[in-house]
Coordinates of C-alpha atoms in Angstrom, one line a residue:
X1 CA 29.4 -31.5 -14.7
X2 CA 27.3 -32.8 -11.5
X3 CA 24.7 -35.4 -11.8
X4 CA 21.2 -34.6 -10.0
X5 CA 18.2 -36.0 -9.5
X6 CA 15.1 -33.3 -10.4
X7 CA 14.1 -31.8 -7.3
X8 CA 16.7 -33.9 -5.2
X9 CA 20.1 -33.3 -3.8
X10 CA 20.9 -31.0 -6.0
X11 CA 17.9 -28.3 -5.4
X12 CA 21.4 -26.2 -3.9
X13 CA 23.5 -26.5 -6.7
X14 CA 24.4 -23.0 -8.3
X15 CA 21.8 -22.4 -11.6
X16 CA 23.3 -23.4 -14.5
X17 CA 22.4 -21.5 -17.4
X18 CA 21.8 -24.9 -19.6
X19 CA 20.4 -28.5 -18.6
X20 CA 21.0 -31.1 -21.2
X21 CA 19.7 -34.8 -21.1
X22 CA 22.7 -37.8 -20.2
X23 CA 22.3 -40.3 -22.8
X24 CA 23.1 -42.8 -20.3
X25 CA 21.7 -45.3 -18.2
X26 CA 21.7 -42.3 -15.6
X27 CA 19.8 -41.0 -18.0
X28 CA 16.9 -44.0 -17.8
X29 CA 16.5 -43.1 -14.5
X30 CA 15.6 -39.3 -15.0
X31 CA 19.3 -38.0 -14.3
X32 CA 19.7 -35.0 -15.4
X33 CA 23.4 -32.6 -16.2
X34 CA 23.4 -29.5 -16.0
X35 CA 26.8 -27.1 -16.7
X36 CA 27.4 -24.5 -14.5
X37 CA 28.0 -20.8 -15.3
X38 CA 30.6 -20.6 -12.7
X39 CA 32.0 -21.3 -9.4
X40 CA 29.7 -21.0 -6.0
X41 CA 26.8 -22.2 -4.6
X42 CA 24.9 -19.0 -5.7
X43 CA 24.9 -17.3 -9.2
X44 CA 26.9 -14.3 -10.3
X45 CA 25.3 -10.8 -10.6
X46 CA 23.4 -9.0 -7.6
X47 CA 19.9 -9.0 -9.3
X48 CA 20.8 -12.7 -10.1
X49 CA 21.4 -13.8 -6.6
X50 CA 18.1 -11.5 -5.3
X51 CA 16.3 -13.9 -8.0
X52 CA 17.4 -17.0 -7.0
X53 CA 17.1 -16.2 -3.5
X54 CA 13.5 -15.0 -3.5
X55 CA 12.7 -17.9 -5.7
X56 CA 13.8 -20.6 -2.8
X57 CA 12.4 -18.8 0.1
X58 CA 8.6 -17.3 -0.6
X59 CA 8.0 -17.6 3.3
X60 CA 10.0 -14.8 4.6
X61 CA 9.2 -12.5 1.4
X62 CA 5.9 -12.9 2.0
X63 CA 5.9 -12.2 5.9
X64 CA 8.0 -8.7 4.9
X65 CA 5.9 -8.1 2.2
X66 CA 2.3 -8.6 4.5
X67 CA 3.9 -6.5 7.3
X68 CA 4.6 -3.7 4.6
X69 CA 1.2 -3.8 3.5
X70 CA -0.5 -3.7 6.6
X71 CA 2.2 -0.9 8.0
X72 CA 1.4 1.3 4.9
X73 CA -2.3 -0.5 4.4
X74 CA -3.2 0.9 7.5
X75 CA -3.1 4.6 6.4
X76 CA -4.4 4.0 2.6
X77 CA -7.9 4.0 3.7
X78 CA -7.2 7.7 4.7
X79 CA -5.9 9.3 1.8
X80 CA -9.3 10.2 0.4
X81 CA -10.1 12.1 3.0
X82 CA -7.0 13.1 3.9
X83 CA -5.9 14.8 0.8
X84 CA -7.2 18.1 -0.9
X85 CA -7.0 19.8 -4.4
X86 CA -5.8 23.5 -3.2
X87 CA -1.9 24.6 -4.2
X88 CA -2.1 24.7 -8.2
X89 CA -0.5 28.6 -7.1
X90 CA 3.5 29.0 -7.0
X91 CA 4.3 29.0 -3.0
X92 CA 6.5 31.5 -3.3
X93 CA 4.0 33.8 -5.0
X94 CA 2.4 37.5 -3.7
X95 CA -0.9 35.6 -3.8
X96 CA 0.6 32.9 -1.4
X97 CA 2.5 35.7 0.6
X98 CA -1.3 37.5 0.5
X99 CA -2.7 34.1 2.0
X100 CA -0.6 33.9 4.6
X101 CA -1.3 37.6 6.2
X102 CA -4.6 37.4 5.9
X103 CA -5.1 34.6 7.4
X104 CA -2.7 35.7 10.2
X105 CA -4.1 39.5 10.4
X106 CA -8.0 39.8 9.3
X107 CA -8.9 36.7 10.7
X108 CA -8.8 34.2 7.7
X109 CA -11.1 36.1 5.7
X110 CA -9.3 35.3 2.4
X111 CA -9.4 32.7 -0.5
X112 CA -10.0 29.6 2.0
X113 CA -12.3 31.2 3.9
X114 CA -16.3 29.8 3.7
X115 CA -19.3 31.3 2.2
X116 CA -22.9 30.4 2.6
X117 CA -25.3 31.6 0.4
X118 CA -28.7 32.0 1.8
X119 CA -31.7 32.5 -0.8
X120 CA -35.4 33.1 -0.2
X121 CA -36.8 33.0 -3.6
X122 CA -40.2 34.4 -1.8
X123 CA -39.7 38.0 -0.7
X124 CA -36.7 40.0 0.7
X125 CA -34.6 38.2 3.8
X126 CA -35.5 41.7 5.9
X127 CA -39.2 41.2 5.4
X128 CA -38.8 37.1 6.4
X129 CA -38.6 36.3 9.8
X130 CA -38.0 32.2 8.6
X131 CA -34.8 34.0 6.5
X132 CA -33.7 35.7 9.0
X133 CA -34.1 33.0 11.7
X134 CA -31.7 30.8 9.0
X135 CA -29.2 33.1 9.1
X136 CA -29.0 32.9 12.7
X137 CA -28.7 29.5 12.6
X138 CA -26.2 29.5 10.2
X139 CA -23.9 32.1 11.8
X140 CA -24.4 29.4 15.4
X141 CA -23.1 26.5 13.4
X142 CA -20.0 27.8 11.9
X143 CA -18.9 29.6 15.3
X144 CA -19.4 26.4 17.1
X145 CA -16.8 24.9 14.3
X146 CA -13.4 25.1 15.7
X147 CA -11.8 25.4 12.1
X148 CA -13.9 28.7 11.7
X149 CA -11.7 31.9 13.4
X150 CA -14.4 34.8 12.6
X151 CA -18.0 34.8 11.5
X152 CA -19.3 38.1 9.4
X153 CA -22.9 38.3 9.1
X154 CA -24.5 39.8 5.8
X155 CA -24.5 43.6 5.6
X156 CA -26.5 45.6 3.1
X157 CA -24.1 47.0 0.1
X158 CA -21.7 44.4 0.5
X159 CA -23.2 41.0 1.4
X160 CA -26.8 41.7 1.1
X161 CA -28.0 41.6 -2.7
X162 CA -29.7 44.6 -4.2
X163 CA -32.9 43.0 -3.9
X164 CA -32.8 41.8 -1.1
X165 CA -33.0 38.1 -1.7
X166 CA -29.5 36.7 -1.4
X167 CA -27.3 36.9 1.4
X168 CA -23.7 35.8 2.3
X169 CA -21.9 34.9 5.0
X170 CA -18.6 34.4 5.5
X171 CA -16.6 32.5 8.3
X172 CA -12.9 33.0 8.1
X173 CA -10.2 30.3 8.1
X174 CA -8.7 29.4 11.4
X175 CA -6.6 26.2 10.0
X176 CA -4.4 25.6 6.4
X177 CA -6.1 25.4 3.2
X178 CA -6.3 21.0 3.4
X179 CA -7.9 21.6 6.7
X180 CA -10.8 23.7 5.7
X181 CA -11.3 21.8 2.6
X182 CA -12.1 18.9 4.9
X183 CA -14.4 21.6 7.3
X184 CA -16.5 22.5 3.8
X185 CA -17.2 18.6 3.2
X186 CA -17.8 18.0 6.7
X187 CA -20.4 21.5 6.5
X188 CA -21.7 21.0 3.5
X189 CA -24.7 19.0 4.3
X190 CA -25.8 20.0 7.5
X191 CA -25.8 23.2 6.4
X192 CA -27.8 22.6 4.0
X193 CA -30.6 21.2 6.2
X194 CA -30.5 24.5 7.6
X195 CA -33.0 25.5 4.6
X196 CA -36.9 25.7 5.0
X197 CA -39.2 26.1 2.9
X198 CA -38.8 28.5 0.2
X199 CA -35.1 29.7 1.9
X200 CA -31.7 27.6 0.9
X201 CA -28.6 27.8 2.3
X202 CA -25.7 26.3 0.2
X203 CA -22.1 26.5 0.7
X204 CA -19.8 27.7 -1.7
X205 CA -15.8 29.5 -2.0
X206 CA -12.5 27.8 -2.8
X207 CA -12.2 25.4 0.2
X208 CA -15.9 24.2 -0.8
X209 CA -15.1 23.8 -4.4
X210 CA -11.9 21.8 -3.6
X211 CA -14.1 19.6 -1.4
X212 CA -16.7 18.9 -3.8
X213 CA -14.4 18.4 -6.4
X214 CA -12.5 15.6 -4.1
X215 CA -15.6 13.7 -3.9
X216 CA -16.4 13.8 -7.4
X217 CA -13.0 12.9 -8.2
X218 CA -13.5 9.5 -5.6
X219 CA -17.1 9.2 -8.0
X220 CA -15.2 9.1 -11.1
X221 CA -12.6 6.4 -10.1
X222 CA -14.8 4.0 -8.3
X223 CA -16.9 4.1 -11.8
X224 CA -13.8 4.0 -13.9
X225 CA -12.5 1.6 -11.9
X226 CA -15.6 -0.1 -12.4
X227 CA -15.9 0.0 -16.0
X228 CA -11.6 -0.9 -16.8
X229 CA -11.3 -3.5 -14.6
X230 CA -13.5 -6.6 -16.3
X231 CA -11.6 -5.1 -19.2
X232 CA -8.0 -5.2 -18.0
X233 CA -8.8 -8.9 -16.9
X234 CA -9.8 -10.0 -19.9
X235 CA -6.7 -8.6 -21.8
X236 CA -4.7 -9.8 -18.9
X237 CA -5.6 -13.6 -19.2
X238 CA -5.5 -13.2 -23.1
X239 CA -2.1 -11.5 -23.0
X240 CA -0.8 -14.0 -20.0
X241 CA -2.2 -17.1 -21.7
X242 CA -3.6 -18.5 -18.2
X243 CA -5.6 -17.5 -15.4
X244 CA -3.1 -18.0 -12.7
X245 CA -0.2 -15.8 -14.6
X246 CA -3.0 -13.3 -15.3
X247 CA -3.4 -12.7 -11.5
X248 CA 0.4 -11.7 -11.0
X249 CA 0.0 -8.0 -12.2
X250 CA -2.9 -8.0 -10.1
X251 CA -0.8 -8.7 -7.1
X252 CA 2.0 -6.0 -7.8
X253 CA -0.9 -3.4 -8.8
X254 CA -2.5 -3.7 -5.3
X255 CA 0.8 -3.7 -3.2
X256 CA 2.6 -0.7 -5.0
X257 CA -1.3 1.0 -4.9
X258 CA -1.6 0.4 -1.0
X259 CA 2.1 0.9 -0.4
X260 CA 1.8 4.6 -2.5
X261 CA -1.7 5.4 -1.1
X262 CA -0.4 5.1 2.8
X263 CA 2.8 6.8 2.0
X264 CA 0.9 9.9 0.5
X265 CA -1.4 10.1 3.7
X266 CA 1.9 10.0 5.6
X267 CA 3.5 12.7 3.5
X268 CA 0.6 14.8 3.8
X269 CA 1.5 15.5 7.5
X270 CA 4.8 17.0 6.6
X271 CA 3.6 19.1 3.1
X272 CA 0.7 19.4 1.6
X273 CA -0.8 16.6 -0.8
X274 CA -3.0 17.1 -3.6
X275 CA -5.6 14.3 -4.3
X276 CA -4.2 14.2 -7.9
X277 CA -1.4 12.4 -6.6
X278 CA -4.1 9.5 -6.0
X279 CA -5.0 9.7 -9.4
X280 CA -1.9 9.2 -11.0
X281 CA -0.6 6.8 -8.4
X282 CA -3.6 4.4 -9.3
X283 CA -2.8 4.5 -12.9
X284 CA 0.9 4.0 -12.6
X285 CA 0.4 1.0 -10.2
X286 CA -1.8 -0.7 -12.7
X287 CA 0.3 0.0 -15.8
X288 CA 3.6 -0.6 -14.2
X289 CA 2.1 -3.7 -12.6
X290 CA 1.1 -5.2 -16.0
X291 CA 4.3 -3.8 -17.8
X292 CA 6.5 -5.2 -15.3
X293 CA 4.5 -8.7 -15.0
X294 CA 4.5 -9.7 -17.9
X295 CA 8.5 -8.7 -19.0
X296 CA 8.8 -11.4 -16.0
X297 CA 6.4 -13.8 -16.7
X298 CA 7.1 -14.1 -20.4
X299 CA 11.0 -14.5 -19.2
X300 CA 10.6 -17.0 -16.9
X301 CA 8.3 -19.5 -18.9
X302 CA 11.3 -19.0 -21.5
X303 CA 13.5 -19.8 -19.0
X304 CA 11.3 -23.3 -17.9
X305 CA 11.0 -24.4 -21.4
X306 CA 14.8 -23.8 -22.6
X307 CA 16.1 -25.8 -18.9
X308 CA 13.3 -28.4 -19.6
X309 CA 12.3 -27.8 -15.8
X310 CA 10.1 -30.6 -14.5
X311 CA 7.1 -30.1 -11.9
X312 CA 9.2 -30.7 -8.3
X313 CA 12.9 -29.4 -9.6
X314 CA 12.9 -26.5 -7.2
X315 CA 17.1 -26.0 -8.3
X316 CA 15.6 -26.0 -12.2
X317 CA 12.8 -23.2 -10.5
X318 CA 15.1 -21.4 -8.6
X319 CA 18.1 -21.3 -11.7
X320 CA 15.0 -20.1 -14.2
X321 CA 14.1 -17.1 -11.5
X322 CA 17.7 -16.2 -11.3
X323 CA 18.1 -15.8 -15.2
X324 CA 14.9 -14.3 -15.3
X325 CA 15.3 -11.5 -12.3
X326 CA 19.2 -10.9 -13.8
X327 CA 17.7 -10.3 -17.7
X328 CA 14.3 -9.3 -17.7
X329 CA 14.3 -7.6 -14.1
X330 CA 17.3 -6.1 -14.8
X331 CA 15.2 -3.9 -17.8
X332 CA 12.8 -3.5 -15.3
X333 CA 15.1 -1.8 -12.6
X334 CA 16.4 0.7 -15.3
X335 CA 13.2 1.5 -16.3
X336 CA 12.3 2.6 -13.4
X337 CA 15.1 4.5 -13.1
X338 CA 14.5 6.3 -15.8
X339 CA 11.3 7.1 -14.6
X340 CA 12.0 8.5 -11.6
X341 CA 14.8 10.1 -12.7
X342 CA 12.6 12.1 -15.5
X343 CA 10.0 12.6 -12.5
X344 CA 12.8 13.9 -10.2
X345 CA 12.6 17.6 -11.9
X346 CA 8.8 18.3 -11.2
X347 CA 9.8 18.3 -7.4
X348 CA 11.3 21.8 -8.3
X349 CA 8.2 22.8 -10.1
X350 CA 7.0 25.1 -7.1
X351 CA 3.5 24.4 -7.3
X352 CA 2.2 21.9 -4.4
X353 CA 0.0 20.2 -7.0
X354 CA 2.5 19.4 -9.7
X355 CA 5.5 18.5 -7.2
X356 CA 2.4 16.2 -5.3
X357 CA 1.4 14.9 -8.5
X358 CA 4.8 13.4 -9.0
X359 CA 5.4 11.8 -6.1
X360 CA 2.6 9.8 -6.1
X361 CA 3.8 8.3 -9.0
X362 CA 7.4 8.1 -7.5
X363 CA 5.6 6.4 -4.3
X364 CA 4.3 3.6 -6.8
X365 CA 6.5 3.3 -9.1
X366 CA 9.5 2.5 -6.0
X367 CA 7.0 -0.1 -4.9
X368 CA 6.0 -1.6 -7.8
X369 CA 9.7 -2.1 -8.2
X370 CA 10.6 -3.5 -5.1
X371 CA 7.5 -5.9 -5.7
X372 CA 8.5 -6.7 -9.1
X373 CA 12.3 -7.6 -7.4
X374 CA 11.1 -9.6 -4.7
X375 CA 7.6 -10.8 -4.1
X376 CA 6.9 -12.1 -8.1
X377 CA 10.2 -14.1 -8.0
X378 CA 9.3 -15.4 -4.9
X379 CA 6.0 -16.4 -6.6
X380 CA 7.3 -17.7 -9.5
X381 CA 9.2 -20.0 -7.4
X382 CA 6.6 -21.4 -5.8
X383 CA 4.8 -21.7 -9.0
X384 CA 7.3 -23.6 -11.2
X385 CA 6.1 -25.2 -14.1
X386 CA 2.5 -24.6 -12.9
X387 CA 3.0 -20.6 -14.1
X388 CA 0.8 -22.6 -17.3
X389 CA -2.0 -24.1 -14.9
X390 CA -5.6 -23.1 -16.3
X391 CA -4.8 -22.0 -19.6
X392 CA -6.7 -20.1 -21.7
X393 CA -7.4 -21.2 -25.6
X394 CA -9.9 -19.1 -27.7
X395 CA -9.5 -20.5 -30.6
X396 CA -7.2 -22.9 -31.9
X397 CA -4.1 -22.7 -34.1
X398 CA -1.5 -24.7 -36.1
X399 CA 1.8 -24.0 -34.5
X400 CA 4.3 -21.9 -37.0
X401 CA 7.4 -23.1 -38.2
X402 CA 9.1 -22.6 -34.6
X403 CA 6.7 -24.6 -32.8
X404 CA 5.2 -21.2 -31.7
X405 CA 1.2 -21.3 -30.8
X406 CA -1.8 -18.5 -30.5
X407 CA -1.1 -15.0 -29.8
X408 CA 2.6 -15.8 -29.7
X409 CA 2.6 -17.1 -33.4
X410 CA 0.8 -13.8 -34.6
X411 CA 3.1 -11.7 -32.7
X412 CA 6.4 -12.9 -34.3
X413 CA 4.3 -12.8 -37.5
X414 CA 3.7 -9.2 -37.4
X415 CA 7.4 -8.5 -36.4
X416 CA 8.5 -10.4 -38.8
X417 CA 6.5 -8.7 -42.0
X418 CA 7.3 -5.3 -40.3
X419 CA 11.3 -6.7 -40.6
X420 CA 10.5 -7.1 -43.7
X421 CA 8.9 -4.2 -44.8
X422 CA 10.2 -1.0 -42.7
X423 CA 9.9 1.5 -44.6
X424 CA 6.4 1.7 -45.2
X425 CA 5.7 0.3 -41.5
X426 CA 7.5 3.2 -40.5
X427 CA 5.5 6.1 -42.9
X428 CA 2.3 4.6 -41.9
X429 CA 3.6 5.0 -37.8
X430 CA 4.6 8.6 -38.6
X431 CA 1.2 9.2 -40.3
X432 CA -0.7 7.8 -37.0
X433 CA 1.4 9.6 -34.8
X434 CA 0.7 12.7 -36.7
X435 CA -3.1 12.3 -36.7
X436 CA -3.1 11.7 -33.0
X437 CA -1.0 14.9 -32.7
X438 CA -3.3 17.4 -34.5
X439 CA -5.9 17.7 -31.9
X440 CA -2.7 19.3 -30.0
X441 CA -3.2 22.7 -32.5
X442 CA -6.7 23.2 -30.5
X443 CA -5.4 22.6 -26.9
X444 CA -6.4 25.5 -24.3
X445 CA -5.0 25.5 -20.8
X446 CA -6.1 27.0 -17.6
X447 CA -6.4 26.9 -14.1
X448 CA -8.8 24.6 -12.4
X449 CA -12.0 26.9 -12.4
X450 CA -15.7 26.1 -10.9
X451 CA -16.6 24.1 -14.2
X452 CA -14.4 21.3 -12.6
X453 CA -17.2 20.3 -10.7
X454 CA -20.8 18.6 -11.7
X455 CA -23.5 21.6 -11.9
X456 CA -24.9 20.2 -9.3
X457 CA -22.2 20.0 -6.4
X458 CA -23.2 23.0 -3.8
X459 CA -19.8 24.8 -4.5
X460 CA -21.3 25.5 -8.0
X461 CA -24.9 26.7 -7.3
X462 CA -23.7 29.1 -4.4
X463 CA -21.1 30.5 -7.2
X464 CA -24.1 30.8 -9.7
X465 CA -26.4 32.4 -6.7
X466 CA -24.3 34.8 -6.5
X467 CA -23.5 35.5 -9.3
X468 CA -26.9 36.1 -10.5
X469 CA -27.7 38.6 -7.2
X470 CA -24.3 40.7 -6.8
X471 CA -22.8 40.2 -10.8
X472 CA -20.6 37.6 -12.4
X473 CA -17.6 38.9 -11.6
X474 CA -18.6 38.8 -7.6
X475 CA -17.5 35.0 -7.0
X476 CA -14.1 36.5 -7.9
X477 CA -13.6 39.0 -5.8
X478 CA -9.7 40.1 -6.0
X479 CA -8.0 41.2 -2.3
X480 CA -5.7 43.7 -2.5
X481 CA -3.3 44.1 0.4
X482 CA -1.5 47.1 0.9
X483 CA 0.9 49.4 3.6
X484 CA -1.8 50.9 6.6
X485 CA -0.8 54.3 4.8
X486 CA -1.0 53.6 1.5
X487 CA -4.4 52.5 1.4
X488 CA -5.9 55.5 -0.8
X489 CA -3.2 55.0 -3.2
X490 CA -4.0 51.6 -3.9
X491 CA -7.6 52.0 -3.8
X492 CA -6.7 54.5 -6.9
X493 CA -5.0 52.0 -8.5
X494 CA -7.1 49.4 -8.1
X495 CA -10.2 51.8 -9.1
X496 CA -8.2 52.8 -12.6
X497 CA -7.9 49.2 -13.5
X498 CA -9.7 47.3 -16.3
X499 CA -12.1 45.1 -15.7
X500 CA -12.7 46.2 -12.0
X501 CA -16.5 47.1 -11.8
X502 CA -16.2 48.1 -8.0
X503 CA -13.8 48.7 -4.9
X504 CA -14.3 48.2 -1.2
X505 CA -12.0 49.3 1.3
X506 CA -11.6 46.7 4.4
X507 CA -10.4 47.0 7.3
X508 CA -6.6 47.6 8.8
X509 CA -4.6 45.1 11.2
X510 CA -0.6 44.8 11.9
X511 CA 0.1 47.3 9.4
X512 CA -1.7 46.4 6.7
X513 CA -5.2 47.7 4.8
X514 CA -6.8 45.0 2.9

């Protein structure tokens, strides 16, 4: 046994696991005892001695912590922008091979390249000198774009419309597929000033779809975000009990968001990152962030109350972070593990958007982690006994037979009838589960189409232009690239095959006919 003083002397004594009151005259003068697990001046266990660490030194976990963020901070404005929705297709796929050699050979006149759609719902383009002038100034703009490698003007029987009112031109792809996603957004509206009067010009094609749908994706989450937030605050302070506890997830949410958001728009230098990653990031950084909080916080107020901590005992703080970071972080830490380690086999999926898609949640997950490990028990430290400041009381209750108050009465009520009463807890479960299920029997999957985007986003009304001048199937045009002599064979082939209204030859380059 050593004698301390609450806060005193003995703030470097090892954390016991128990404090118990000296009935003593010590004890008249607020001396405390408190046994100690074992020998040291720092408790056993790894995650134990990161606890109680942390928990006496906030200042230098805080520094790393702010230099992280700002390192990684830095670049998280970026990865809207820098991000793109193209590589749902297998890389190692004849369409990807396809992709490559065009782009290479015919100029980057494939799936990535651009397509504007000029319309002049007066009179024929030929017989409108304002048309014809738009084109021109169309075909001026891209060329003067360093992302575009080839400009084709319109030509009757393939780019011209039957009658005369739509045209297309196309600008092939001189950069990847998240570069010219970027050139579409950056085109879209100036392009489309381009129009007068009864002629519009809209851009449309893959790279302009992924762009649009980027930007509606950033819509949807600012209004999501929006919309959840107020309500995830309010669960927060009900669930947490105060207002200061509350804001603790709130702190690991942001840092594991900004940490994974920089490190995607890092990533995205060396392989190509789909904005989904964004998505799913955000939403594992906020659930993760709560999850973990409050395994913590609920831990370490157990840990106050059972040590009969006082406001200024920073040993009694310190000992309650240590038992709290070697119990409850310890679950943490596996959990994570698990998670990752589940996550771990989708980097083999070979699809860019599925293996992208996984590391952002990866990215936050590792940093929620190492937030949860380091920064909140450094907190918590700091905090002591005031983890209860501002409390939160809707409505009052009697305390239950264990002294328990609130939510936390209600919550061991409910475990304690289901204790009680398994079996039908557990039918009723299964029942649930199953209805939620059922809606599973109707499921259809596909690939990302044009309907991923508002009607009214550009990339849509140039694919329903054309479609309504050149026929629905025009939009998605297959390329078909063959040996230099085996071009008539697979024009056959192609011409033989269901669902193929028409065939085009193209030209020939390094070998190859497309």
């Amino acid at each position: 046994m050593r004698i301390n003083t609450p806060g005193g002397i003995g703030s470097h004594t090892p954390p016991g696991i128990r404090r118990t009151r000296v009935s003593s005259a010590g004890a008249d003068r607020g001396l405390t005892a408190r046994s100690v697990s074992g020998p040291g001046s720092s408790p056993s266990g790894g995650l134990a001695r990161l606890g109680w660490w942390c928990g006496l030194h906030l200042r230098p976990v805080l520094v790393v912590w702010l230099l992280v963020v700002a390192v990684f901070g830095a670049f998280a404005p970026k990865v809207e922008s820098a991000l793109a929705g193209a590589g749902w297709q297998d890389s190692t796929s004849q369409s990807v091979h396809a992709r490559r050699l065009i782009r290479a050979d015919f100029a980057g006149l494939g799936s990535s390249a651009l397509q504007v759609v000029v319309v002049d719902h007066a009179r024929p383009i030929a017989a409108d000198p304002a048309a014809r002038a738009v084109i021109a100034r169309v075909e001026g703009m891209l060329r003067a774009n360093p992302d575009v490698s080839t400009v084709v003007p319109p030509s009757p029987g393939t780019s011209i419309s039957r009658d005369g009112r739509t045209a297309v031109v196309a600008a092939g792809a001189a950069a990847g597929t998240n570069t010219m996603v970027r050139a579409a957004g950056h085109l879209a509206t100036p392009l489309a000033h381009l129009g007068r009067g009864p002629v519009s010009v809209t851009l449309t094609g893959d790279s302009a779809l992924w762009a649009d749908f980027n930007s509606a994706n950033h819509s949807a989450m600012m209004r999501s975000e929006m919309l959840s937030w107020p309500v995830t605050l309010a669960i927060l302070v009900v669930a947490f009990g105060s207002v200061v506890a509350a804001g603790l997830p709130l702190m690991l949410t942001m840092a594991g968001l900004l940490v994974a958001a920089g490190a995607l728009v890092l990533v995205n230098h060396a392989t190509p990152v789909s904005i989904w990653a964004l998505n799913f990031a955000l939403m594992f950084s906020l659930a993760l962030g709560i999850d973990y909080a409050l395994f913590l916080v609920v831990r370490f107020r157990s840990a106050l109350e059972r040590r009969e901590v006082r406001p200024g005992d920073r040993a009694g703080t310190a000992a309650a972070v240590a038992e709290t970071v070697a119990t409850a972080g310890k679950a943490v830490a596996f959990s994570a593990a698990t998670v990752l380690a589940s996550l771990a086999s989708i980097l083999i999926v070979p699809s860019p958007a599925f293996r992208s898609m996984a590391l952002g949640i990866m990215l936050s997950v590792v940093a929620v982690l190492a937030a949860t490990l380091t920064l909140l028990p450094a907190v918590l430290g700091k905090l002591g006994t005031r983890i209860n400041a501002a409390p939160i009381r809707l409505r009052r209750h009697g305390a239950d037979r264990e002294g328990r108050r609130g939510l936390d009465a209600r919550l061991h009520a409910w475990g304690r009838l289901l204790w009680a009463h398994p079996l039908p807890a557990g039918l009723a479960a299964f029942a649930v589960l199953v209805l939620a299920a059922l809606p599973v029997l109707g499921l259809r999957t596909s690939m990302p189409s044009i309907t991923i985007i508002p009607a009214t986003a550009n990339a849509r009304v140039g694919y329903a232009q054309v479609s309504a001048a050149f026929g629905k199937g025009f939009p998605g045009t297959l390329q078909v690239l063959s040996p230099a002599g085996e071009q008539r064979a697979a024009l056959t082939a192609a011409r033989s095959t269901t669902g193929v209204a028409a065939v085009l030859p193209g030209p020939t380059s390094h070998g190859w006919s497309l």
